[in-house]
PDB file of C-alpha atoms in Angstrom:
ATOM      1  CA  MET G   1       7.048  17.167  12.678  1.00 43.00           C
ATOM      2  CA  ILE G   2       3.372  18.082  13.497  1.00 46.00           C
ATOM      3  CA  ASN G   3       1.254  18.563  10.402  1.00 53.00           C
ATOM      4  CA  ASN G   4      -2.327  17.734  11.463  1.00 64.00           C
ATOM      5  CA  LYS G   5      -3.662  19.833   8.680  1.00 86.00           C
ATOM      6  CA  ILE G   6      -3.073  16.658   6.394  1.00 94.00           C
ATOM      7  CA  LYS G   7      -5.963  13.975   6.458  1.00 97.00           C
ATOM      8  CA  ILE G   8      -5.593  10.802   4.934  1.00 98.00           C
ATOM      9  CA  HIS G   9      -8.767   8.919   4.319  1.00 98.00           C
ATOM     10  CA  GLY G  10      -9.021   5.135   3.981  1.00 98.00           C
ATOM     11  CA  VAL G  11      -8.802   1.833   5.862  1.00 97.00           C
ATOM     12  CA  PRO G  12      -5.557  -0.022   6.811  1.00 97.00           C
ATOM     13  CA  MET G  13      -6.680  -3.192   5.157  1.00 97.00           C
ATOM     14  CA  SER G  14      -6.260  -1.457   1.781  1.00 97.00           C
ATOM     15  CA  GLN G  15      -3.116  -1.959   0.080  1.00 97.00           C
ATOM     16  CA  ALA G  16      -2.828   1.281  -1.642  1.00 98.00           C
ATOM     17  CA  VAL G  17      -3.782   3.048   1.732  1.00 98.00           C
ATOM     18  CA  ARG G  18      -0.797   1.194   3.499  1.00 98.00           C
ATOM     19  CA  ALA G  19       1.424   2.338   0.889  1.00 98.00           C
ATOM     20  CA  VAL G  20       0.726   6.023   1.620  1.00 98.00           C
ATOM     21  CA  LEU G  21       0.637   5.525   5.560  1.00 98.00           C
ATOM     22  CA  TRP G  22       4.177   3.762   5.255  1.00 98.00           C
ATOM     23  CA  VAL G  23       5.690   6.663   3.434  1.00 98.00           C
ATOM     24  CA  LEU G  24       4.163   9.127   6.184  1.00 98.00           C
ATOM     25  CA  PHE G  25       5.396   6.831   8.950  1.00 97.00           C
ATOM     26  CA  ASN G  26       8.781   6.331   7.377  1.00 98.00           C
ATOM     27  CA  LYS G  27       9.209  10.237   7.657  1.00 97.00           C
ATOM     28  CA  LYS G  28       7.403  10.426  10.805  1.00 95.00           C
ATOM     29  CA  LEU G  29       5.129  13.144   9.389  1.00 94.00           C
ATOM     30  CA  SER G  30       2.128  13.618  11.590  1.00 93.00           C
ATOM     31  CA  PHE G  31      -1.443  13.538   9.992  1.00 95.00           C
ATOM     32  CA  ASP G  32      -5.045  12.693  10.740  1.00 95.00           C
ATOM     33  CA  PHE G  33      -6.181   9.239   9.622  1.00 96.00           C
ATOM     34  CA  VAL G  34      -9.788   9.262   8.718  1.00 97.00           C
ATOM     35  CA  LEU G  35     -11.496   6.008   8.691  1.00 96.00           C
ATOM     36  CA  THR G  36     -13.459   5.896   5.474  1.00 97.00           C
ATOM     37  CA  VAL G  37     -15.288   2.747   4.134  1.00 94.00           C
ATOM     38  CA  PRO G  38     -14.824   1.950   0.490  1.00 94.00           C
ATOM     39  CA  GLY G  39     -18.110   1.677  -1.371  1.00 93.00           C
ATOM     40  CA  SER G  40     -20.240   3.069   1.376  1.00 94.00           C
ATOM     41  CA  LYS G  41     -22.936   5.681   1.038  1.00 96.00           C
ATOM     42  CA  GLU G  42     -23.091   6.511   4.696  1.00 96.00           C
ATOM     43  CA  GLU G  43     -21.431   9.688   6.112  1.00 95.00           C
ATOM     44  CA  ASN G  44     -17.909   7.948   6.640  1.00 95.00           C
ATOM     45  CA  GLY G  45     -18.000   6.233   3.148  1.00 97.00           C
ATOM     46  CA  THR G  46     -16.465   6.819  -0.356  1.00 97.00           C
ATOM     47  CA  ARG G  47     -19.874   7.078  -1.992  1.00 97.00           C
ATOM     48  CA  HIS G  48     -21.266   9.826   0.259  1.00 97.00           C
ATOM     49  CA  PRO G  49     -21.889  13.030  -1.533  1.00 97.00           C
ATOM     50  CA  ASN G  50     -19.600  14.981   0.563  1.00 96.00           C
ATOM     51  CA  TYR G  51     -16.664  12.683  -0.095  1.00 97.00           C
ATOM     52  CA  LEU G  52     -17.305  12.822  -3.758  1.00 98.00           C
ATOM     53  CA  SER G  53     -17.371  16.439  -3.968  1.00 97.00           C
ATOM     54  CA  LYS G  54     -13.694  16.149  -2.890  1.00 96.00           C
ATOM     55  CA  PHE G  55     -12.644  13.028  -4.471  1.00 97.00           C
ATOM     56  CA  PRO G  56     -14.868  12.346  -7.551  1.00 97.00           C
ATOM     57  CA  ASN G  57     -13.247   8.924  -8.216  1.00 95.00           C
ATOM     58  CA  GLY G  58     -14.634   7.730  -4.859  1.00 97.00           C
ATOM     59  CA  THR G  59     -11.647   5.733  -3.823  1.00 97.00           C
ATOM     60  CA  ILE G  60      -9.068   5.279  -1.232  1.00 98.00           C
ATOM     61  CA  PRO G  61      -6.675   6.552  -0.151  1.00 98.00           C
ATOM     62  CA  ALA G  62      -7.302  10.168  -0.571  1.00 98.00           C
ATOM     63  CA  LEU G  63      -5.369  13.034   0.718  1.00 98.00           C
ATOM     64  CA  GLU G  64      -6.882  16.265   2.094  1.00 96.00           C
ATOM     65  CA  ASP G  65      -5.108  19.598   3.159  1.00 92.00           C
ATOM     66  CA  THR G  66      -7.361  21.177   5.319  1.00 90.00           C
ATOM     67  CA  GLU G  67      -5.402  24.483   5.244  1.00 88.00           C
ATOM     68  CA  SER G  68      -5.065  24.924   1.407  1.00 90.00           C
ATOM     69  CA  LYS G  69      -8.260  22.892   0.590  1.00 93.00           C
ATOM     70  CA  PHE G  70      -6.043  20.724  -1.727  1.00 96.00           C
ATOM     71  CA  PHE G  71      -7.645  17.378  -2.416  1.00 97.00           C
ATOM     72  CA  MET G  72      -6.155  14.345  -4.463  1.00 97.00           C
ATOM     73  CA  ALA G  73      -6.500  10.565  -4.655  1.00 96.00           C
ATOM     74  CA  GLU G  74      -4.608   7.704  -6.115  1.00 96.00           C
ATOM     75  CA  SER G  75      -1.817   6.248  -3.959  1.00 98.00           C
ATOM     76  CA  HIS G  76       1.200   6.718  -6.397  1.00 98.00           C
ATOM     77  CA  ALA G  77       0.232  10.142  -7.141  1.00 98.00           C
ATOM     78  CA  ILE G  78      -0.136  10.943  -3.287  1.00 98.00           C
ATOM     79  CA  MET G  79       3.443   9.347  -2.579  1.00 98.00           C
ATOM     80  CA  SER G  80       4.990  11.335  -5.366  1.00 98.00           C
ATOM     81  CA  TYR G  81       3.319  14.631  -4.202  1.00 97.00           C
ATOM     82  CA  LEU G  82       4.470  14.008  -0.593  1.00 97.00           C
ATOM     83  CA  CYS G  83       8.041  13.337  -1.607  1.00 98.00           C
ATOM     84  CA  ASN G  84       7.988  16.306  -3.948  1.00 96.00           C
ATOM     85  CA  LYS G  85       6.548  18.548  -1.225  1.00 95.00           C
ATOM     86  CA  TYR G  86       8.805  17.642   1.722  1.00 95.00           C
ATOM     87  CA  GLU G  87      11.822  16.787  -0.689  1.00 97.00           C
ATOM     88  CA  TRP G  88      12.230  13.157   0.498  1.00 98.00           C
ATOM     89  CA  ILE G  89      14.645  12.442  -2.314  1.00 98.00           C
ATOM     90  CA  ASP G  90      15.633   9.187  -0.826  1.00 98.00           C
ATOM     91  CA  LEU G  91      12.181   7.677  -1.479  1.00 98.00           C
ATOM     92  CA  TYR G  92      11.792   9.615  -4.705  1.00 98.00           C
ATOM     93  CA  PRO G  93      15.153  10.508  -6.240  1.00 98.00           C
ATOM     94  CA  LYS G  94      15.807  14.009  -7.380  1.00 95.00           C
ATOM     95  CA  GLY G  95      17.697  13.150 -10.587  1.00 96.00           C
ATOM     96  CA  HIS G  96      15.731  12.920 -13.698  1.00 96.00           C
ATOM     97  CA  GLU G  97      16.893   9.402 -14.785  1.00 97.00           C
ATOM     98  CA  GLU G  98      16.901   7.987 -11.375  1.00 97.00           C
ATOM     99  CA  ARG G  99      13.285   9.352 -10.839  1.00 98.00           C
ATOM    100  CA  ALA G 100      12.241   8.177 -14.128  1.00 98.00           C
ATOM    101  CA  LYS G 101      13.197   4.658 -13.240  1.00 97.00           C
ATOM    102  CA  VAL G 102      10.749   4.970 -10.132  1.00 98.00           C
ATOM    103  CA  ASP G 103       7.945   6.292 -12.423  1.00 97.00           C
ATOM    104  CA  ASP G 104       8.669   3.248 -14.864  1.00 97.00           C
ATOM    105  CA  PHE G 105       7.825   0.948 -12.227  1.00 97.00           C
ATOM    106  CA  LEU G 106       4.950   2.804 -10.677  1.00 97.00           C
ATOM    107  CA  HIS G 107       3.259   2.708 -14.284  1.00 96.00           C
ATOM    108  CA  TYR G 108       3.995  -0.829 -14.979  1.00 96.00           C
ATOM    109  CA  HIS G 109       2.765  -1.859 -11.404  1.00 95.00           C
ATOM    110  CA  HIS G 110      -0.989  -1.375 -12.253  1.00 91.00           C
ATOM    111  CA  ARG G 111      -1.617  -4.492 -14.453  1.00 89.00           C
ATOM    112  CA  ASN G 112       1.160  -6.741 -13.020  1.00 95.00           C
ATOM    113  CA  ILE G 113       2.077  -6.598  -9.438  1.00 97.00           C
ATOM    114  CA  LYS G 114      -1.104  -4.878  -8.302  1.00 96.00           C
ATOM    115  CA  GLU G 115      -2.935  -8.051  -9.574  1.00 97.00           C
ATOM    116  CA  ALA G 116      -1.761  -9.941  -6.349  1.00 97.00           C
ATOM    117  CA  SER G 117      -4.955  -8.437  -4.655  1.00 96.00           C
ATOM    118  CA  LEU G 118      -7.442  -9.596  -7.454  1.00 95.00           C
ATOM    119  CA  ALA G 119      -5.654 -12.989  -7.928  1.00 97.00           C
ATOM    120  CA  TYR G 120      -5.129 -14.091  -4.335  1.00 97.00           C
ATOM    121  CA  PHE G 121      -6.356 -11.760  -1.642  1.00 97.00           C
ATOM    122  CA  ALA G 122      -9.937 -10.893  -2.800  1.00 95.00           C
ATOM    123  CA  PRO G 123     -10.912 -14.368  -3.733  1.00 95.00           C
ATOM    124  CA  MET G 124     -10.410 -15.339  -0.054  1.00 94.00           C
ATOM    125  CA  ALA G 125     -11.149 -12.360   1.959  1.00 92.00           C
ATOM    126  CA  ARG G 126     -13.850 -10.984  -0.325  1.00 89.00           C
ATOM    127  CA  PRO G 127     -15.892 -14.053  -1.791  1.00 87.00           C
ATOM    128  CA  ASP G 128     -18.842 -11.588  -1.699  1.00 84.00           C
ATOM    129  CA  LEU G 129     -17.421  -9.821  -4.821  1.00 86.00           C
ATOM    130  CA  GLY G 130     -18.257 -12.776  -6.965  1.00 88.00           C
ATOM    131  CA  LEU G 131     -15.252 -12.824  -9.027  1.00 91.00           C
ATOM    132  CA  THR G 132     -15.253 -15.353 -11.953  1.00 96.00           C
ATOM    133  CA  ASP G 133     -12.600 -17.908 -12.528  1.00 96.00           C
ATOM    134  CA  ASP G 134     -11.823 -16.115 -15.595  1.00 97.00           C
ATOM    135  CA  VAL G 135     -10.990 -12.923 -13.923  1.00 96.00           C
ATOM    136  CA  ILE G 136      -9.129 -14.673 -11.107  1.00 96.00           C
ATOM    137  CA  ASN G 137      -6.920 -16.669 -13.343  1.00 97.00           C
ATOM    138  CA  MET G 138      -6.091 -13.719 -15.759  1.00 97.00           C
ATOM    139  CA  ALA G 139      -5.006 -11.860 -12.386  1.00 97.00           C
ATOM    140  CA  LYS G 140      -2.793 -14.595 -11.488  1.00 97.00           C
ATOM    141  CA  LYS G 141      -1.173 -14.896 -14.827  1.00 97.00           C
ATOM    142  CA  LEU G 142      -0.607 -11.027 -14.762  1.00 97.00           C
ATOM    143  CA  PHE G 143       0.785 -11.166 -11.226  1.00 98.00           C
ATOM    144  CA  LYS G 144       3.206 -14.200 -11.990  1.00 97.00           C
ATOM    145  CA  ASN G 145       4.669 -12.360 -15.045  1.00 97.00           C
ATOM    146  CA  GLY G 146       5.377  -9.421 -12.993  1.00 97.00           C
ATOM    147  CA  LEU G 147       6.837 -11.521 -10.133  1.00 98.00           C
ATOM    148  CA  ASN G 148       9.089 -13.244 -12.618  1.00 98.00           C
ATOM    149  CA  ALA G 149      10.266  -9.871 -13.884  1.00 97.00           C
ATOM    150  CA  LEU G 150      11.159  -8.753 -10.531  1.00 98.00           C
ATOM    151  CA  GLU G 151      12.990 -12.046  -9.815  1.00 98.00           C
ATOM    152  CA  THR G 152      15.027 -12.256 -12.964  1.00 98.00           C
ATOM    153  CA  GLN G 153      15.452  -8.669 -13.900  1.00 96.00           C
ATOM    154  CA  TRP G 154      14.997  -5.779 -11.246  1.00 97.00           C
ATOM    155  CA  LEU G 155      15.868  -7.805  -8.190  1.00 98.00           C
ATOM    156  CA  ASN G 156      18.560  -9.885 -10.024  1.00 96.00           C
ATOM    157  CA  LYS G 157      20.432  -6.703 -10.624  1.00 91.00           C
ATOM    158  CA  ASN G 158      19.732  -4.441  -7.599  1.00 96.00           C
ATOM    159  CA  THR G 159      19.079  -4.918  -3.882  1.00 98.00           C
ATOM    160  CA  PHE G 160      15.850  -2.942  -4.403  1.00 98.00           C
ATOM    161  CA  ILE G 161      13.702  -2.453  -7.389  1.00 98.00           C
ATOM    162  CA  CYS G 162      15.434   0.851  -8.544  1.00 97.00           C
ATOM    163  CA  GLY G 163      19.014   0.483  -7.171  1.00 97.00           C
ATOM    164  CA  ASP G 164      20.589  -0.101  -3.635  1.00 96.00           C
ATOM    165  CA  ASN G 165      17.978   1.854  -1.637  1.00 97.00           C
ATOM    166  CA  PRO G 166      14.163   1.493  -1.124  1.00 98.00           C
ATOM    167  CA  THR G 167      12.066   3.948  -2.905  1.00 98.00           C
ATOM    168  CA  ILE G 168       8.247   4.363  -3.314  1.00 98.00           C
ATOM    169  CA  ALA G 169       8.514   1.889  -6.089  1.00 98.00           C
ATOM    170  CA  ASP G 170       9.414  -0.709  -3.439  1.00 98.00           C
ATOM    171  CA  ILE G 171       6.735   0.476  -0.986  1.00 98.00           C
ATOM    172  CA  ALA G 172       4.076   0.269  -3.841  1.00 98.00           C
ATOM    173  CA  ALA G 173       5.226  -3.280  -4.767  1.00 98.00           C
ATOM    174  CA  TYR G 174       5.525  -4.620  -1.237  1.00 98.00           C
ATOM    175  CA  VAL G 175       2.031  -3.793   0.015  1.00 98.00           C
ATOM    176  CA  GLU G 176       0.728  -5.955  -2.672  1.00 98.00           C
ATOM    177  CA  ILE G 177       3.271  -8.865  -2.722  1.00 98.00           C
ATOM    178  CA  GLY G 178       4.079  -8.825   1.108  1.00 98.00           C
ATOM    179  CA  GLN G 179       0.318  -9.211   2.166  1.00 98.00           C
ATOM    180  CA  LEU G 180       0.539 -12.839   0.815  1.00 98.00           C
ATOM    181  CA  GLN G 181       3.472 -13.956   3.022  1.00 98.00           C
ATOM    182  CA  LYS G 182       3.429 -16.782   5.457  1.00 97.00           C
ATOM    183  CA  GLN G 183       3.472 -14.401   8.447  1.00 97.00           C
ATOM    184  CA  PHE G 184       0.400 -12.706   7.152  1.00 98.00           C
ATOM    185  CA  THR G 185      -2.243 -14.267   4.993  1.00 98.00           C
ATOM    186  CA  ASN G 186      -0.372 -17.105   3.742  1.00 98.00           C
ATOM    187  CA  LEU G 187      -1.692 -17.050   0.272  1.00 98.00           C
ATOM    188  CA  PHE G 188       1.482 -17.595  -1.828  1.00 98.00           C
ATOM    189  CA  ASP G 189       4.550 -19.770  -1.690  1.00 97.00           C
ATOM    190  CA  PHE G 190       7.671 -17.349  -2.478  1.00 98.00           C
ATOM    191  CA  GLN G 191      10.219 -20.285  -2.079  1.00 97.00           C
ATOM    192  CA  PRO G 192      10.643 -20.458  -5.907  1.00 98.00           C
ATOM    193  CA  PHE G 193      11.672 -16.845  -5.804  1.00 98.00           C
ATOM    194  CA  PRO G 194      14.870 -16.386  -3.891  1.00 98.00           C
ATOM    195  CA  ASN G 195      15.421 -12.778  -4.990  1.00 98.00           C
ATOM    196  CA  VAL G 196      11.950 -11.723  -4.195  1.00 98.00           C
ATOM    197  CA  SER G 197      12.151 -13.624  -0.927  1.00 98.00           C
ATOM    198  CA  ARG G 198      15.496 -11.809  -0.120  1.00 98.00           C
ATOM    199  CA  TRP G 199      13.829  -8.402  -0.945  1.00 98.00           C
ATOM    200  CA  LEU G 200      10.760  -9.151   1.024  1.00 98.00           C
ATOM    201  CA  LYS G 201      12.804  -9.623   4.078  1.00 98.00           C
ATOM    202  CA  ASP G 202      14.854  -6.611   3.444  1.00 98.00           C
ATOM    203  CA  MET G 203      11.765  -4.496   3.120  1.00 98.00           C
ATOM    204  CA  THR G 204      10.400  -5.599   6.646  1.00 98.00           C
ATOM    205  CA  GLN G 205      13.349  -3.582   7.899  1.00 98.00           C
ATOM    206  CA  VAL G 206      12.189  -0.290   6.399  1.00 98.00           C
ATOM    207  CA  LYS G 207      11.055   2.096   9.015  1.00 98.00           C
ATOM    208  CA  GLY G 208       7.310   2.014   9.401  1.00 97.00           C
ATOM    209  CA  HIS G 209       6.744  -1.457   8.071  1.00 98.00           C
ATOM    210  CA  ASP G 210       5.307  -3.219  11.376  1.00 98.00           C
ATOM    211  CA  ASP G 211       3.120  -0.353  12.084  1.00 97.00           C
ATOM    212  CA  VAL G 212       1.087  -0.203   8.885  1.00 98.00           C
ATOM    213  CA  HIS G 213       1.204  -3.966   8.423  1.00 98.00           C
ATOM    214  CA  LEU G 214      -0.178  -4.839  12.017  1.00 98.00           C
ATOM    215  CA  VAL G 215      -3.669  -4.902  10.251  1.00 98.00           C
ATOM    216  CA  LEU G 216      -2.580  -8.103   8.323  1.00 98.00           C
ATOM    217  CA  ALA G 217      -0.838  -9.697  11.486  1.00 97.00           C
ATOM    218  CA  GLU G 218      -4.277  -9.267  13.242  1.00 97.00           C
ATOM    219  CA  LEU G 219      -6.095 -10.886  10.127  1.00 97.00           C
ATOM    220  CA  GLY G 220      -3.687 -13.918   9.986  1.00 97.00           C
ATOM    221  CA  ASP G 221      -3.657 -16.911   7.824  1.00 97.00           C
ATOM    222  CA  ILE G 222      -6.735 -17.022   5.669  1.00 97.00           C
ATOM    223  CA  SER G 223      -5.299 -19.674   3.128  1.00 97.00           C
ATOM    224  CA  GLN G 224      -7.686 -22.401   4.251  1.00 94.00           C
ATOM    225  CA  ASN G 225     -10.721 -20.543   5.674  1.00 93.00           C
ATOM    226  CA  PRO G 226     -12.058 -17.311   4.277  1.00 93.00           C
ATOM    227  CA  PRO G 227     -12.460 -14.765   6.935  1.00 94.00           C
ATOM    228  CA  VAL G 228     -15.931 -13.537   7.856  1.00 93.00           C
ATOM    229  CA  MET G 229     -16.714  -9.749   7.629  1.00 91.00           C
ATOM    230  CA  GLU G 230     -16.456  -9.444  11.390  1.00 95.00           C
ATOM    231  CA  ASP G 231     -12.647 -10.547  11.034  1.00 95.00           C
ATOM    232  CA  LEU G 232     -12.073  -8.121   8.492  1.00 95.00           C
ATOM    233  CA  MET G 233     -13.557  -5.186  10.400  1.00 94.00           C
ATOM    234  CA  GLY G 234     -12.012  -6.319  13.618  1.00 96.00           C
ATOM    235  CA  ALA G 235      -8.531  -6.299  12.071  1.00 97.00           C
ATOM    236  CA  ASN G 236      -9.163  -2.845  10.403  1.00 96.00           C
ATOM    237  CA  ILE G 237     -10.258  -1.192  13.647  1.00 96.00           C
ATOM    238  CA  LYS G 238      -7.249  -2.869  15.444  1.00 97.00           C
ATOM    239  CA  GLY G 239      -4.990  -1.627  12.723  1.00 97.00           C
ATOM    240  CA  PHE G 240      -6.647   1.789  12.770  1.00 97.00           C
ATOM    241  CA  LYS G 241      -6.395   2.261  16.635  1.00 97.00           C
ATOM    242  CA  HIS G 242      -2.689   1.247  16.481  1.00 97.00           C
ATOM    243  CA  ILE G 243      -1.922   3.875  13.820  1.00 97.00           C
ATOM    244  CA  ALA G 244      -3.850   6.471  15.731  1.00 94.00           C
ATOM    245  CA  ASN G 245      -2.015   5.700  19.038  1.00 95.00           C
ATOM    246  CA  LYS G 246       1.300   5.807  17.168  1.00 95.00           C
ATOM    247  CA  LEU G 247       0.325   9.212  15.625  1.00 93.00           C
ATOM    248  CA  ALA G 248      -0.426  10.577  19.081  1.00 90.00           C
ATOM    249  CA  ASN G 249       3.077   9.808  20.114  1.00 86.00           C
ATOM    250  CA  PHE G 250       5.048  10.852  17.085  1.00 83.00           C
ATOM    251  CA  ASP G 251       6.751  13.584  18.823  1.00 64.00           C
ATOM    252  CA  LYS G 252       7.215  12.164  22.302  1.00 60.00           C
TER     253      LYS G 252
END
């Protein structure tokens, strides 16, 4: 379905951006992907006045509807909005209780599973951020608490987080957890978590996975040597070009 009135701002290395891209790729809904650099004051950056006038929080991802002049940010809100707008009830169930279960996890996610990036990815990929040991250790504790809850509760009872089918809850969780896998950055050993390991494998089969995660395949194993900025930028550009090429062929 052609829908180039929608723009998504961000970079493919961003976990939250990948979640939104995955939903759109899963449904093969066309959009314009605008390369937008987090923290930059340049014209293509999130701190530029033009960007802040649309998205005051100055973050990625951000959605822009060029036709209606509707702007919004925050990945979970964007995914929910898209599912509501296009009635993608497989990813965001219509029933009140089923949808509430998805919302439950999305709210829980922020101070648990999302800590994967602060605990493991950022210290290796962005040492320039200067994260203290206290911050990293707290993030590791919170992430492992969330991972244990997934292992012993959610994924011990269900195939996916909220039942037998993947939802935006799974997508939100996977972009954080999945980035640490051996085939990507190799930053965490999931062997002690058999339910999570099984779920990770299942999620690779969800349509759109490979396209939005090519950026991580390009970055590769960073467990021993932190990547230099050129490596991060190169992976981002390759991921962006791949996504742009796929979008150009959505309806072919």
